[in-house]
Amino acid sequence: MDIIITIQHAANVHFFKHVICELEAVGHDVHVFAREKGVTTRLLDAYRIEYELLCGEPDGWFGLGLTQVRYEYRLLQRAREIEPAVIVSSHGIAATHVATLVGARSHVYIDTETAINGGNRLTTPFADTIYTPESFREGYSGDHVTYPGFHELAYLHPSRFEPNESILRRHGVDPDDRYAVLRFGAWKGNHDVGKNGISPECRQEITDMLAANGDVYVSVEGDDEVPMGGEPLPVPPESFHHLLAFADIVVGEVATTTLEAGVLGTPTVRISPFAGQNEMGKFRELEDRGLVRSFRTSREAEALEVIERIDRDPTATATWADRRETLLSETTDVTAYVISQLHERGVSTTDRLTPQTSEATRDERNDSIPN
């Protein structure tokens, strides 16, 4: 079967990389179309995923709209040539529109509520099947399916990812030494209008506090500089999750990174203008499970107290590891779930993955997707 998968963000690469590999392993033709954003194409190249880049990164807010129109038009042209059975996306506006026009089924995976991501209003009315985690706080009419998990468990579930100390050592990081990871965003996304992240003063204070006990590795988007006392990330983007897994604490304002650190069982504090009363369901669940502590940017002082408390707690690593084990016992391997839904709702019942086939292709997948 011909299947189109759209990639709009680096997180989409991680979400779909194992899905793509396992579908191709049993003979499906998977066509990957991307638009540039951050390190998206670098990750696709690193994981040796064949793709077509339909448009580059937009320049400013006006350019964002033009890029979306260009992306949809080019995707429509290619979809008409391919005639896919199904188009799959994560928060992909273009995918559902194009699927409707070419007569394909559309599967869209959403984990961010409309109050945060207004693009849902342009996506969901056209989707054949909408998939959301059970923690998602909105309901949709039509075919809306929920599952126990997080997007991040498509690539950070133990069946998909194993933290590797040798990768860190290769890049000069000793996983046995104390270190922290900080992640600061650019706040230029289509849902970031009018929002600001952690203040420069608080960024510096966090860095100073954590640098007193170990190295502080900082990822900064945009033109902002790494705070004094911090160091740029020592690993390439495709090895970032190994750095998160062995960190003693992760502090950030970017949703994806703090979610990833949380499901990896790393002590995590999030400071974000999106935290608070209208909190996303996924962060509410991780807060309830004690895996991610979230604070609105107006509560930076409280967040600093919690960061200091965690940093001084010698039992924090073990406590978060236990909480992660509970999480894993109550959630699912999301890659396996996405594939099962394609077979049940989007792809012909012939050539289904069997447990034996899935297990056999996992070794091939691990060989083809480097750490």
Coordinates of C-alpha atoms in Angstrom, one line a residue:
M1 CA 0.0 0.0 0.0
D2 CA 1.1 3.6 -0.6
I3 CA 1.2 5.6 2.6
I4 CA 2.1 9.3 2.9
I5 CA 3.6 10.6 6.2
T6 CA 4.1 14.3 6.7
I7 CA 6.8 15.9 8.8
Q8 CA 6.4 19.5 10.1
H9 CA 8.7 19.4 13.2
A10 CA 11.7 17.6 14.6
A11 CA 9.3 15.8 17.0
N12 CA 7.5 14.3 14.1
V13 CA 10.7 12.7 12.9
H14 CA 11.0 10.9 16.2
F15 CA 7.3 10.0 16.4
F16 CA 7.3 8.3 12.9
K17 CA 10.8 7.0 12.4
H18 CA 10.1 3.5 13.7
V19 CA 6.7 3.4 12.1
I20 CA 8.3 4.2 8.7
C21 CA 10.9 1.5 9.1
E22 CA 8.6 -1.2 10.2
L23 CA 6.0 -0.5 7.5
E24 CA 8.7 -0.6 4.8
A25 CA 10.0 -3.8 6.2
V26 CA 6.8 -5.6 5.4
G27 CA 6.5 -4.1 1.9
H28 CA 4.4 -1.0 2.2
D29 CA 5.6 2.1 0.1
V30 CA 6.0 4.9 2.6
H31 CA 6.4 8.4 1.1
V32 CA 7.7 11.0 3.5
F33 CA 7.2 14.7 2.9
A34 CA 8.8 17.4 5.0
R35 CA 8.9 21.1 5.6
E36 CA 12.0 22.5 7.2
K37 CA 11.9 23.6 10.9
G38 CA 15.0 23.7 13.1
V39 CA 16.8 20.4 12.9
T40 CA 14.1 18.5 11.1
T41 CA 16.0 17.5 7.9
R42 CA 19.2 16.9 9.9
L43 CA 17.3 14.3 11.9
L44 CA 15.8 12.7 8.8
D45 CA 19.2 12.5 7.2
A46 CA 20.8 11.1 10.4
Y47 CA 18.2 8.3 10.6
R48 CA 18.6 7.6 6.9
I49 CA 14.9 8.3 6.1
E50 CA 14.2 9.0 2.5
Y51 CA 12.1 12.1 2.1
E52 CA 11.1 15.0 -0.1
L53 CA 11.5 18.5 1.2
L54 CA 8.6 20.5 0.0
C55 CA 9.5 23.9 1.4
G56 CA 12.0 25.6 3.6
E57 CA 11.6 27.4 7.0
P58 CA 9.4 30.5 7.0
D59 CA 10.7 33.9 7.6
G60 CA 8.5 35.7 10.1
W61 CA 4.8 35.5 10.7
F62 CA 3.8 36.6 7.2
G63 CA 6.1 34.0 5.7
L64 CA 4.5 31.3 7.9
G65 CA 1.2 31.7 6.1
L66 CA 2.9 31.7 2.6
T67 CA 4.9 28.6 3.6
Q68 CA 1.8 26.7 4.7
V69 CA 0.0 27.5 1.4
R70 CA 3.1 26.4 -0.6
Y71 CA 3.5 23.3 1.4
E72 CA -0.2 22.2 1.0
Y73 CA -0.1 22.9 -2.8
R74 CA 3.1 20.8 -3.3
L75 CA 1.8 18.0 -1.1
L76 CA -1.4 18.0 -3.1
Q77 CA 0.5 17.7 -6.4
R78 CA 2.6 14.7 -5.1
A79 CA -0.4 13.0 -3.5
R80 CA -2.3 13.1 -6.8
E81 CA 0.6 11.3 -8.4
I82 CA 1.0 8.7 -5.7
E83 CA -2.7 8.1 -5.0
P84 CA -2.1 7.0 -1.4
A85 CA -4.4 4.8 0.6
V86 CA -3.8 6.8 3.8
I87 CA -2.1 10.0 4.9
V88 CA -0.7 10.1 8.4
S89 CA 0.4 13.1 10.4
S90 CA 0.9 14.5 13.8
H91 CA -0.8 17.9 14.1
G92 CA -0.6 18.1 10.3
I93 CA -3.0 20.7 8.9
A94 CA -2.0 20.0 5.2
A95 CA -2.3 16.2 5.6
T96 CA -6.1 16.2 6.3
H97 CA -6.9 18.8 3.6
V98 CA -4.9 16.9 0.9
A99 CA -6.3 13.5 2.0
T100 CA -9.8 14.9 1.5
L101 CA -9.0 16.2 -2.0
V102 CA -7.4 13.0 -3.2
G103 CA -9.8 10.5 -1.6
A104 CA -7.3 9.0 0.9
R105 CA -8.0 8.3 4.5
S106 CA -6.4 10.6 7.0
H107 CA -5.1 9.6 10.4
V108 CA -4.0 12.5 12.6
Y109 CA -2.3 12.2 16.0
I110 CA -2.9 15.2 18.3
D111 CA -1.7 15.7 21.9
T112 CA -2.0 19.5 22.3
E113 CA -5.4 21.0 23.0
T114 CA -6.9 23.7 20.8
A115 CA -6.4 26.4 23.5
I116 CA -2.7 26.0 22.9
N117 CA -2.6 24.9 19.3
G118 CA -5.2 26.7 17.3
G119 CA -4.3 24.8 14.2
N120 CA -6.5 22.0 15.4
R121 CA -9.5 24.0 14.2
L122 CA -8.1 23.7 10.6
T123 CA -7.1 20.0 11.0
T124 CA -9.8 18.1 12.9
P125 CA -12.9 18.8 10.7
F126 CA -11.2 17.1 7.7
A127 CA -9.7 14.1 9.5
D128 CA -11.1 10.6 9.1
T129 CA -9.7 9.4 12.4
I130 CA -8.3 11.5 15.2
Y131 CA -6.1 9.9 17.8
T132 CA -5.3 11.4 21.2
P133 CA -3.8 10.3 24.5
E134 CA -6.3 9.4 27.2
S135 CA -5.1 12.5 29.1
F136 CA -6.2 14.8 26.3
R137 CA -8.9 17.2 27.5
E138 CA -11.0 17.7 24.4
G139 CA -13.5 15.4 22.7
Y140 CA -14.3 15.3 19.0
S141 CA -17.3 14.2 17.1
G142 CA -16.8 11.4 14.5
D143 CA -14.0 8.8 14.8
H144 CA -12.1 10.0 17.8
V145 CA -9.9 7.2 19.4
T146 CA -7.9 7.5 22.6
Y147 CA -5.0 5.4 23.8
P148 CA -2.9 5.1 27.0
G149 CA 0.3 6.8 26.2
F150 CA 2.2 9.9 25.1
H151 CA 3.6 10.8 21.6
E152 CA 7.1 10.5 23.2
L153 CA 6.5 6.8 23.9
A154 CA 6.6 6.1 20.1
Y155 CA 10.4 6.5 20.3
L156 CA 11.3 6.5 24.0
H157 CA 9.5 3.3 25.1
P158 CA 12.0 0.7 26.2
S159 CA 11.1 -1.4 23.2
R160 CA 12.4 1.4 21.0
F161 CA 15.1 3.2 22.9
E162 CA 17.8 2.1 25.3
P163 CA 20.1 4.9 26.9
N164 CA 23.6 4.3 25.8
E165 CA 26.5 5.5 28.0
S166 CA 29.1 4.9 25.2
I167 CA 27.5 7.5 23.0
L168 CA 27.9 10.2 25.7
R169 CA 31.5 9.1 26.4
R170 CA 32.2 9.4 22.7
H171 CA 31.3 13.1 22.9
G172 CA 33.2 13.8 26.1
V173 CA 30.4 13.4 28.6
D174 CA 30.9 11.0 31.6
P175 CA 27.4 9.8 32.5
D176 CA 28.5 9.0 36.0
D177 CA 29.3 12.7 36.6
R178 CA 26.6 15.1 37.7
Y179 CA 25.2 17.3 35.0
A180 CA 22.1 19.2 34.1
V181 CA 20.4 20.0 30.8
L182 CA 18.6 23.3 30.1
R183 CA 16.3 23.8 27.1
F184 CA 15.2 27.3 26.1
G185 CA 13.0 28.0 23.1
A186 CA 12.8 30.8 20.5
W187 CA 9.0 31.5 20.9
K188 CA 8.4 32.0 17.2
G189 CA 5.9 29.2 16.6
N190 CA 2.4 29.9 15.3
H191 CA 1.0 29.2 18.8
D192 CA 3.6 31.4 20.6
V193 CA 2.3 34.8 19.6
G194 CA 2.4 37.1 22.6
K195 CA 4.2 34.5 24.7
N196 CA 7.6 34.7 26.4
G197 CA 9.7 32.1 28.1
I198 CA 11.9 32.2 31.2
S199 CA 13.4 35.6 31.8
P200 CA 17.1 36.2 31.1
E201 CA 17.7 36.8 34.8
C202 CA 16.1 33.5 35.8
R203 CA 18.0 31.6 33.1
Q204 CA 21.2 32.9 34.6
E205 CA 20.1 32.1 38.1
I206 CA 19.2 28.5 37.2
T207 CA 22.5 28.1 35.4
D208 CA 24.5 29.4 38.4
M209 CA 22.6 27.2 40.9
L210 CA 23.1 24.0 38.9
A211 CA 26.7 24.7 37.8
A212 CA 27.7 24.7 41.5
N213 CA 27.3 20.9 41.4
G214 CA 28.2 19.8 37.9
D215 CA 28.2 20.7 34.2
V216 CA 25.3 22.5 32.7
Y217 CA 24.5 21.8 29.1
V218 CA 22.3 24.3 27.4
S219 CA 20.2 24.2 24.2
V220 CA 19.1 27.6 23.0
E221 CA 16.9 28.2 20.0
G222 CA 17.1 31.4 18.0
D223 CA 19.7 34.1 18.6
D224 CA 19.9 33.9 22.4
E225 CA 23.2 33.1 24.0
V226 CA 24.0 30.3 26.4
P227 CA 24.0 31.8 29.9
M228 CA 27.4 32.3 31.5
G229 CA 28.6 29.2 33.2
G230 CA 26.7 26.9 30.8
E231 CA 28.0 25.0 27.8
P232 CA 26.5 24.2 24.4
L233 CA 25.1 20.7 24.0
P234 CA 28.0 18.3 23.6
V235 CA 26.1 15.8 21.4
P236 CA 24.4 16.0 18.0
P237 CA 20.6 16.3 17.8
E238 CA 20.2 12.6 17.1
S239 CA 21.9 11.7 20.4
F240 CA 20.1 14.2 22.5
H241 CA 17.8 11.7 24.2
H242 CA 20.8 9.8 25.6
L243 CA 21.9 13.1 27.2
L244 CA 18.5 13.6 28.7
A245 CA 18.3 10.0 30.0
F246 CA 21.5 10.3 32.1
A247 CA 21.0 13.8 33.3
D248 CA 20.5 14.5 37.0
I249 CA 17.9 17.2 36.2
V250 CA 16.3 18.8 33.2
V251 CA 14.9 22.3 33.2
G252 CA 13.2 23.8 30.2
E253 CA 10.4 25.8 28.7
V254 CA 10.0 23.8 25.6
A255 CA 7.1 21.2 25.8
T256 CA 8.7 18.4 23.8
T257 CA 12.0 18.3 25.7
T258 CA 10.3 18.4 29.1
L259 CA 7.9 15.6 28.0
E260 CA 10.8 13.5 26.8
A261 CA 12.8 13.9 30.0
G262 CA 9.7 13.1 32.0
V263 CA 8.9 9.9 30.3
L264 CA 12.6 8.9 30.5
G265 CA 12.3 9.2 34.3
T266 CA 14.7 12.2 34.6
P267 CA 13.8 14.7 37.3
T268 CA 12.3 17.6 35.3
V269 CA 11.0 21.1 35.9
R270 CA 9.1 23.0 33.2
I271 CA 8.7 26.8 33.3
S272 CA 6.3 28.0 30.6
P273 CA 3.6 30.6 29.8
F274 CA 1.3 27.7 28.8
A275 CA 1.4 26.2 32.3
G276 CA -1.4 26.9 34.7
Q277 CA -5.2 26.9 34.6
N278 CA -5.6 25.7 31.0
E279 CA -2.7 23.2 31.3
M280 CA -2.4 20.6 28.6
G281 CA -3.7 17.2 29.7
K282 CA -0.4 15.5 29.0
F283 CA 1.4 17.7 31.5
R284 CA -1.4 17.3 34.0
E285 CA -0.9 13.6 33.9
L286 CA 2.9 13.8 34.2
E287 CA 2.5 16.3 37.2
D288 CA 0.1 13.8 38.9
R289 CA 2.6 11.1 38.3
G290 CA 5.4 13.2 39.8
L291 CA 7.5 13.1 36.6
V292 CA 7.3 16.8 35.6
R293 CA 6.8 19.8 37.8
S294 CA 5.3 22.7 35.8
F295 CA 5.3 26.4 36.7
R296 CA 3.9 29.4 34.9
T297 CA 6.6 31.9 34.0
S298 CA 5.1 34.3 36.5
R299 CA 6.1 31.8 39.2
E300 CA 9.8 31.7 38.5
A301 CA 10.7 32.1 42.1
E302 CA 8.7 29.0 43.1
A303 CA 10.3 27.0 40.3
L304 CA 13.8 28.0 41.5
E305 CA 13.0 26.6 44.9
V306 CA 11.9 23.3 43.5
I307 CA 14.9 23.1 41.2
E308 CA 17.2 23.6 44.2
R309 CA 15.3 21.0 46.2
I310 CA 15.6 18.4 43.5
D311 CA 19.2 19.2 42.8
R312 CA 20.0 18.7 46.5
D313 CA 18.0 15.5 46.9
P314 CA 20.3 12.4 46.7
T315 CA 17.2 10.1 46.2
A316 CA 15.7 12.1 43.2
T317 CA 17.1 9.8 40.5
A318 CA 15.8 6.7 42.1
T319 CA 12.5 8.2 42.9
W320 CA 11.9 9.3 39.3
A321 CA 13.0 5.9 38.0
D322 CA 10.4 4.2 40.1
R323 CA 7.7 6.6 38.9
R324 CA 8.7 5.9 35.3
E325 CA 8.3 2.2 35.8
T326 CA 4.8 2.8 37.0
L327 CA 4.1 4.9 33.9
L328 CA 5.4 2.3 31.6
S329 CA 3.3 -0.4 33.2
E330 CA 0.1 1.6 32.5
T331 CA 0.9 2.9 28.9
T332 CA 1.6 1.4 25.5
D333 CA 4.3 1.2 22.9
V334 CA 2.9 4.0 20.7
T335 CA 4.8 2.9 17.5
A336 CA 3.1 -0.5 17.7
Y337 CA -0.2 1.2 18.3
V338 CA 0.1 3.5 15.2
I339 CA 0.9 0.5 13.0
S340 CA -2.0 -1.5 14.4
Q341 CA -4.3 1.3 13.6
L342 CA -3.1 1.7 10.1
H343 CA -3.8 -1.9 9.5
E344 CA -7.2 -1.9 11.1
R345 CA -8.5 1.5 9.9
G346 CA -6.3 2.6 7.0
V347 CA -4.5 -0.1 5.2
S348 CA -5.6 -3.4 3.7
T349 CA -5.8 -6.3 6.1
T350 CA -3.4 -8.2 3.9
D351 CA 0.3 -8.0 4.8
R352 CA -0.4 -7.2 8.4
L353 CA 2.5 -7.2 10.8
T354 CA 2.5 -10.4 12.9
P355 CA 4.2 -10.5 16.3
Q356 CA 7.0 -12.6 14.8
T357 CA 7.5 -10.2 11.9
S358 CA 7.5 -7.2 14.2
E359 CA 10.1 -8.8 16.4
A360 CA 12.3 -9.7 13.4
T361 CA 12.1 -6.3 11.8
R362 CA 13.0 -4.7 15.1
D363 CA 16.6 -5.9 14.7
E364 CA 16.7 -4.5 11.2
R365 CA 15.2 -1.2 12.5
N366 CA 17.8 -0.9 15.2
D367 CA 20.5 -1.4 12.6
S368 CA 19.1 1.2 10.2
I369 CA 18.3 3.9 12.9
P370 CA 21.7 4.9 14.5
N371 CA 21.9 6.2 18.0

